Amino acid sequence: MSGQSRIDLLQGTLDLLVLRTLQNEKLHGWAISERIQQISQEVLRVNQGSLYPALHRLEHQGWIKAEWGVSELGRRARFYTLTADGRKQLEIESQTWETLSAAIGRVLRMA
Amino acid sequence: MNWPDFLLRLRALVYRNRVERDLEEELTFHLDMQARKNVHAGMSQAEAANQARIEFGGVTQVSEQCRDARGIGLLETVFQDIRFALRGFRRSPVFVLTVVGTIALGLGLDTALFTVFNATYLRPIGVREPGALYEAYWINRVGGSSGFSHSEYREFVASNPAFSEAFAYMDVEGRMNGRAMLGDLVSGEYFRVLGIGAALGRTLAPEDCSAPGRQPVVVLSYRAWRNQFLSDPDIVGRKVLLRGYPFTVVGVASPGFTGLGSRPAEFWAPVTMSARFDAVQNRPDTAEPRSLSIVGRLRTEFSTRQAQSALTSWMQLRTAANPDSAKAMQALLISRAARKPLRLANVLAFSSILAAFSLVLLIGCANVANMLLARSLARQREIAIRLSLGATRRRVVRQVLTESLLLALPAAAAGFAVSEAAVRLSLRVLIATIPPGVAGLVATLPPMHSDLRVFAFTLAVALASAIVFGMAPAIHTTRVDFMQAAKGDYTHGGRPSRLRGTLVAGQVTVCVLLLVTAAILLRGADRIHRLDATLSTRNTIQIVAREKSHEAVVGRLAAEPSVEMLAAAAHAPVERKSMIPVRSADGSELIRMAANQVSPEYFALFEIPLLRGRAFTAAEGLSAAPVAIVSQAAAQRLWPNREALGRSLRLAPDPGNDASLAPRQVTVVGIARDEISRWIGSGEDTSLVYLPTHPRAAGAELFVSVPGDPETARRKIDAALATVDPDAVQQIQKLQVREWVDEDAYFSFRVAFWTSSAIGVLALVLTLSGIYGVISYLVSQRTKEIGIRMALGASTRAVTNLVLRQSMKLAGIGALSGAALAAGLSKLLASILVVIDTFDVAAYIGGVAIVLAACAAAAWLPSRRASRIDPLTTLRYD
């Protein structure tokens, strides 16, 4: 592992990132956590223990849905895709996040 | 809970193992992938797997968290309750069978009744889109309702925007080839609007109604074709005599179609042929008769209210110039979607019968409630522990109610089957026992299939009864005293014995009510049976002639050699008669009495002896002279203990009544023996005033006595009268007073009696099993007390009495309230049927005695068991 310091994800932001990673493709759980770390250049660390409960919660909320498929290595794996409801939710949450981070950014710059 | 959530939860419940395996596989996959990555990074296999696990955290915890994401919702607890209840049922199958059987019995009765109601008032008739069919009629300013004339019908079709299509029809009757048949005269659109096709030939089309009196064609009903013409395949094109006129059969309607009304039509002819069917056109008044009913198909964009107001203003405009009796006040629409239109009165009548039938179900519910109560008391310990451990009371009540609902579902299915069997059986019994005089009724019955509505009804009633019988035990058992429970005493804190006692007393009440009512009905029927109808009617034939040929018929009958004697009367004996207020000339009190105008020969023909005085003379009959003959009973009422002969009598008929009964003073010239004067259902009223008339008087019914076999004579006379005019005779039949009394009048009582006693006996059987159960339970509960009593010297007899007394007290309370309710009910019945005696002592004593004896018998067995309790064993037990 690199020596760069890593940030544990805040409660709630994990949902947003999961939805965002699933926006364009269907992925299994491990791939989701890999993708988040990879894109964030290993800055964001997905606590793998909390990933799966989050996936199940999102599934129950109807934002993502799961189906069994075959992984790139030929093994059976559970793939998640975004549902129509999930797409809407992603939009809402991204906007909230943008507003929030912009606001925090302003406070940090101006205060 | 949203939809995906619900589905996932359901899946997790139903495929519990698979969902668990899936979760495990998913997590294992993740660990394997992570380990593989670690190997790529240069770790050894073992180290890689280890590292992956450390990074992941506890697999068990994570899977637990995944399950928690699901949470425990309503669905899970409902499933738990169901699983728990089913486990309990598996342990006590006899209990389950008893409950299901008891409820199914009561439910079956109710459902059977609803099946009949549904078939009559709710199920759409088998025509095209019956839901949109409405029949129009209007009410005039004096309150009478009225139909429409031909020209009004044509205007209706042309000008009414609310209806997409319409047809007109009128009921008629006529003898076809000598047989009386019912039919409809219909406009040409009738079959097209209803979407009814022909089984043979064609139906009627608008061309058939192009000109009045020009198309003597007729369509037969499938049933008439089969029964009257023996399914003759060459029927189309044949000529039949209908009301004495030749009509050509053009087709046979499709099977099962019998017109719109409850009165099944056997033929359909064009409405333009109406002149052939009534004498209306002979009437002096030239106004067009309003004899048509109009049925239209309401457009979906109109409400009935809108259509009604449009119709009202149209009819008001059209009749504005008329006198009040023909001026429209309001036009109304009534749905023709079902066999009979659903009116409030029908619903009320049905509800009251349903209420009586539901008593059986209610008794069943009380039994089941008692059983559940006993069962849940046995489970008191378990429930007390669950409550002590923090289960909310609602949660436990819900669990007990789930059990009740689970019992109700198989009961609903079984009740449905019971209902099917009951309907089929009662139809068969009805057909087997119905007297020929009213056998036509069977043909008017709609087919009694059950459908989705019936099933929904059964299910709803089953669920309602589950709540009825489940609520009491649920609430009762959860009322736990925690202090007692903590000390290990789990016996009930409340007073279930009082609840139980109330249930039993209620059951006895219902039994007494039903059985006393049955007995009152039986004795009423018996009274009718004993009525002395001594009239000689063996060889009498009754002829009702049409107005236009009345004179000719009388002339022909007088010349007919097979006629021994000819008499005439406004009403046949026993038939319902006009009631008019009369008073003696020297008295002031007005008395309502039945009156009948009879020809002089009437007394000789029916062998009614004149006790004093004389019969009318022919001259008196012709001139309707101011003389009268009164029955003994009438004489006694008018002039108590005085000679009536020669006295004067004032007739004061209500205005608007029978025109032939003008107010006048008449002299009594004879006293006749009493006869039943009116319809039997109204009792043994025999006071009757006879006034003179003659056979040629308009509207008189004709009676002839014939030698030999009346049926042969009837045919001979019928044939002879057909030579006068093929349509001269409206009705010709053998007069059967005794048979009529025995069958027609008696039959409805018999049906009511059998129905009432059948449900009464069912109720009694259920009650007995209930009493037996309750007393047995009470005895087992009081074992300790009884043991102590016996140890202290109570005799076997005293113990038996102790138990019997307890149960008889309940039975006594129930019997008293049941008798009181029965008095109320029969008072209601008596207001409809005079022959019912509200305070028929024998019926009350009989009904109450049967129930009390049965209760004593049911309580006797447990009381014997109580007396055999061994005091030593019970004392040692504590």
XYZ file of N, CA, C and O in Angstrom, chain B residues 172-247:
304
model
N -97.189 -9.387 -22.455
C -98.519 -9.845 -22.839
C -98.656 -11.308 -22.462
O -97.674 -11.974 -22.124
N -99.899 -11.764 -22.464
C -100.086 -13.193 -22.313
C -101.045 -13.614 -23.416
O -101.827 -12.803 -23.913
N -100.943 -14.854 -23.830
C -101.845 -15.287 -24.869
C -101.779 -16.788 -25.001
O -100.789 -17.404 -24.602
N -102.847 -17.359 -25.495
C -102.834 -18.803 -25.648
C -102.297 -19.143 -27.019
O -102.821 -18.715 -28.037
N -101.198 -19.901 -27.051
C -100.610 -20.285 -28.319
C -100.981 -21.742 -28.536
O -100.662 -22.590 -27.701
N -101.683 -21.998 -29.644
C -102.176 -23.344 -29.924
C -102.872 -23.948 -28.697
O -102.674 -25.100 -28.357
N -103.644 -23.120 -27.977
C -104.425 -23.625 -26.867
C -103.745 -23.587 -25.515
O -104.369 -23.828 -24.500
N -102.443 -23.310 -25.491
C -101.723 -23.280 -24.207
C -101.453 -21.853 -23.792
O -101.015 -21.051 -24.620
N -101.669 -21.560 -22.516
C -101.404 -20.208 -22.046
C -99.896 -19.973 -22.023
O -99.139 -20.795 -21.519
N -99.452 -18.880 -22.630
C -98.019 -18.572 -22.632
C -97.803 -17.100 -22.358
O -98.658 -16.268 -22.624
N -96.632 -16.802 -21.792
C -96.258 -15.422 -21.529
C -95.334 -14.959 -22.644
O -94.549 -15.741 -23.166
N -95.446 -13.701 -23.002
C -94.567 -13.210 -24.062
C -94.340 -11.720 -23.952
O -94.884 -11.060 -23.063
N -93.508 -11.217 -24.842
C -93.246 -9.780 -24.897
C -93.533 -9.310 -26.311
O -93.162 -9.981 -27.274
N -94.200 -8.158 -26.404
C -94.258 -7.484 -27.696
C -93.103 -6.508 -27.681
O -92.952 -5.732 -26.732
N -92.275 -6.563 -28.731
C -91.042 -5.777 -28.672
C -90.883 -4.960 -29.939
O -91.388 -5.329 -31.003
N -90.143 -3.847 -29.800
C -89.829 -3.065 -30.984
C -88.707 -3.770 -31.742
O -88.019 -4.639 -31.185
N -88.496 -3.385 -32.979
C -87.553 -4.094 -33.841
C -86.124 -4.058 -33.354
O -85.296 -4.897 -33.721
N -85.803 -3.094 -32.456
C -84.407 -2.947 -32.012
C -84.070 -3.901 -30.854
O -82.908 -4.038 -30.488
N -85.107 -4.505 -30.291
C -84.963 -5.299 -29.060
C -83.782 -6.264 -29.112
O -82.864 -6.199 -28.292
N -83.783 -7.165 -30.092
C -82.758 -8.212 -30.102
C -81.377 -7.640 -30.416
O -80.380 -8.108 -29.881
N -81.350 -6.596 -31.274
C -80.050 -6.023 -31.627
C -79.433 -5.339 -30.389
O -78.261 -5.533 -30.087
N -80.246 -4.554 -29.663
C -79.722 -3.838 -28.499
C -79.240 -4.832 -27.435
O -78.201 -4.647 -26.815
N -79.987 -5.898 -27.240
C -79.607 -6.863 -26.205
C -78.510 -7.811 -26.682
O -77.920 -8.540 -25.880
N -78.254 -7.813 -27.977
C -77.206 -8.685 -28.506
C -77.576 -10.151 -28.433
O -76.735 -11.011 -28.204
N -78.854 -10.442 -28.633
C -79.315 -11.834 -28.575
C -79.510 -12.353 -29.993
O -80.185 -11.714 -30.812
N -78.908 -13.475 -30.278
C -79.009 -14.058 -31.610
C -80.072 -15.146 -31.660
O -80.767 -15.404 -30.684
N -80.190 -15.767 -32.797
C -81.184 -16.812 -32.974
C -80.512 -18.174 -32.973
O -79.424 -18.342 -33.521
N -81.166 -19.153 -32.329
C -80.666 -20.520 -32.379
C -81.124 -21.160 -33.684
O -80.508 -22.096 -34.195
N -82.221 -20.620 -34.206
C -82.837 -21.189 -35.405
C -83.525 -20.028 -36.112
O -84.118 -19.164 -35.461
N -83.449 -19.966 -37.432
C -84.117 -18.888 -38.153
C -83.508 -17.546 -37.814
O -82.288 -17.408 -37.752
N -84.360 -16.549 -37.535
C -83.850 -15.215 -37.233
C -84.607 -14.639 -36.046
O -85.633 -15.186 -35.621
N -84.089 -13.531 -35.510
C -84.826 -12.816 -34.473
C -85.621 -11.716 -35.160
O -85.672 -11.666 -36.386
N -86.222 -10.828 -34.354
C -87.014 -9.759 -34.950
C -86.111 -8.596 -35.334
O -85.129 -8.315 -34.660
N -86.456 -7.936 -36.446
C -85.660 -6.807 -36.922
C -86.576 -5.600 -37.075
O -87.813 -5.750 -37.071
N -86.019 -4.394 -37.213
C -86.858 -3.191 -37.341
C -87.898 -3.301 -38.454
O -88.996 -2.751 -38.332
N -87.572 -4.043 -39.540
C -88.543 -4.161 -40.643
C -89.840 -4.816 -40.170
O -90.902 -4.584 -40.743
N -89.746 -5.662 -39.124
C -90.937 -6.351 -38.645
C -91.924 -5.396 -38.000
O -93.056 -5.752 -37.743
N -91.452 -4.199 -37.669
C -92.315 -3.245 -36.982
C -92.627 -2.049 -37.870
O -92.837 -0.949 -37.375
N -92.626 -2.254 -39.190
C -92.764 -1.096 -40.068
C -94.199 -0.557 -40.096
O -94.392 0.636 -40.211
N -95.197 -1.424 -40.025
C -96.575 -0.922 -40.104
C -97.455 -1.678 -39.123
O -97.268 -2.871 -38.922
N -98.418 -0.987 -38.503
C -99.253 -1.644 -37.501
C -100.036 -2.815 -38.082
O -100.654 -2.713 -39.145
N -99.980 -3.940 -37.401
C -100.829 -5.078 -37.742
C -100.459 -5.824 -38.996
O -101.210 -6.669 -39.461
N -99.287 -5.542 -39.590
C -98.993 -6.135 -40.888
C -98.063 -7.338 -40.833
O -97.986 -8.103 -41.779
N -97.318 -7.488 -39.739
C -96.348 -8.589 -39.702
C -96.655 -9.580 -38.584
O -96.109 -9.472 -37.496
N -97.531 -10.522 -38.841
C -97.838 -11.497 -37.792
C -96.732 -12.551 -37.689
O -96.884 -13.676 -38.139
N -95.601 -12.132 -37.116
C -94.493 -13.072 -36.965
C -94.173 -13.215 -35.487
O -94.478 -12.343 -34.681
N -93.535 -14.320 -35.129
C -93.240 -14.555 -33.723
C -91.918 -15.308 -33.603
O -91.573 -16.127 -34.468
N -91.152 -14.957 -32.563
C -89.920 -15.681 -32.243
C -90.189 -16.441 -30.950
O -90.753 -15.874 -30.008
N -89.838 -17.717 -30.932
C -90.076 -18.523 -29.734
C -88.847 -18.513 -28.835
O -87.717 -18.379 -29.308
N -89.074 -18.670 -27.533
C -87.929 -18.858 -26.655
C -87.436 -20.301 -26.847
O -88.194 -21.175 -27.275
N -86.169 -20.486 -26.527
C -85.586 -21.811 -26.728
C -86.363 -22.849 -25.921
O -86.634 -23.944 -26.385
N -86.738 -22.448 -24.678
C -87.438 -23.369 -23.796
C -88.811 -23.739 -24.351
O -89.223 -24.890 -24.348
N -89.516 -22.710 -24.870
C -90.846 -22.975 -25.427
C -90.729 -23.883 -26.651
O -91.533 -24.796 -26.847
N -89.702 -23.632 -27.474
C -89.496 -24.448 -28.670
C -89.260 -25.905 -28.264
O -89.794 -26.834 -28.849
N -88.451 -26.085 -27.211
C -88.122 -27.434 -26.790
C -89.329 -28.117 -26.150
O -89.641 -29.262 -26.451
N -90.035 -27.382 -25.248
C -91.110 -28.025 -24.491
C -92.421 -28.108 -25.264
O -93.097 -29.123 -25.230
N -92.772 -27.017 -25.938
C -94.081 -26.991 -26.586
C -94.026 -27.572 -28.000
O -95.014 -28.041 -28.517
N -92.874 -27.477 -28.635
C -92.777 -27.944 -30.015
C -91.775 -29.082 -30.164
O -91.337 -29.388 -31.260
N -91.382 -29.657 -29.026
C -90.512 -30.838 -29.011
C -89.290 -30.656 -29.916
O -88.919 -31.535 -30.684
N -88.703 -29.462 -29.872
C -87.491 -29.131 -30.638
C -87.658 -29.425 -32.131
O -86.734 -29.888 -32.791
N -88.841 -29.155 -32.644
C -89.115 -29.398 -34.062
C -88.124 -28.625 -34.939
O -88.112 -27.395 -34.938
N -87.281 -29.334 -35.722
C -86.255 -28.614 -36.512
C -86.880 -27.826 -37.666
O -86.243 -26.924 -38.208
N -88.109 -28.130 -38.032
C -88.729 -27.421 -39.155
C -89.700 -26.353 -38.679
O -90.639 -25.991 -39.383
N -89.471 -25.860 -37.458
C -90.444 -24.933 -36.872
C -90.502 -23.621 -37.650
O -91.562 -23.005 -37.775
N -89.343 -23.194 -38.193
C -89.305 -21.892 -38.871
C -90.201 -21.944 -40.103
O -90.097 -22.859 -40.918
N -91.097 -20.952 -40.194
C -91.997 -20.905 -41.342
C -93.366 -21.494 -41.023
O -94.321 -21.292 -41.767
N -93.457 -22.217 -39.906
C -94.753 -22.787 -39.568
C -95.670 -21.740 -38.977
O -95.226 -20.741 -38.435
N -96.961 -21.980 -39.075
C -97.914 -21.030 -38.513
C -98.422 -21.557 -37.163
O -98.649 -22.757 -37.007
N -98.525 -20.653 -36.183
C -99.122 -21.038 -34.907
C -100.296 -20.108 -34.650
O -100.349 -19.004 -35.194
N -101.261 -20.578 -33.837
C -102.391 -19.729 -33.480
C -102.068 -19.050 -32.163
O -101.875 -19.694 -31.143
N -101.987 -17.711 -32.218
C -101.670 -16.957 -31.014
C -102.825 -15.995 -30.793
O -103.134 -15.189 -31.680
N -103.471 -16.108 -29.665
C -104.681 -15.350 -29.379
C -105.691 -15.551 -30.518
O -106.430 -14.641 -30.853
N -105.678 -16.740 -31.115
C -106.646 -17.043 -32.156
C -106.267 -16.542 -33.537
O -106.987 -16.784 -34.493
N -105.142 -15.848 -33.659
C -104.721 -15.355 -34.964
C -103.502 -16.132 -35.432
O -102.641 -16.472 -34.623
N -103.407 -16.380 -36.736
C -102.216 -17.095 -37.209
C -100.981 -16.189 -37.194
O -101.032 -15.054 -37.668
N -99.892 -16.702 -36.647
C -98.607 -16.006 -36.643
C -97.586 -16.955 -37.260
O -97.661 -18.161 -37.043
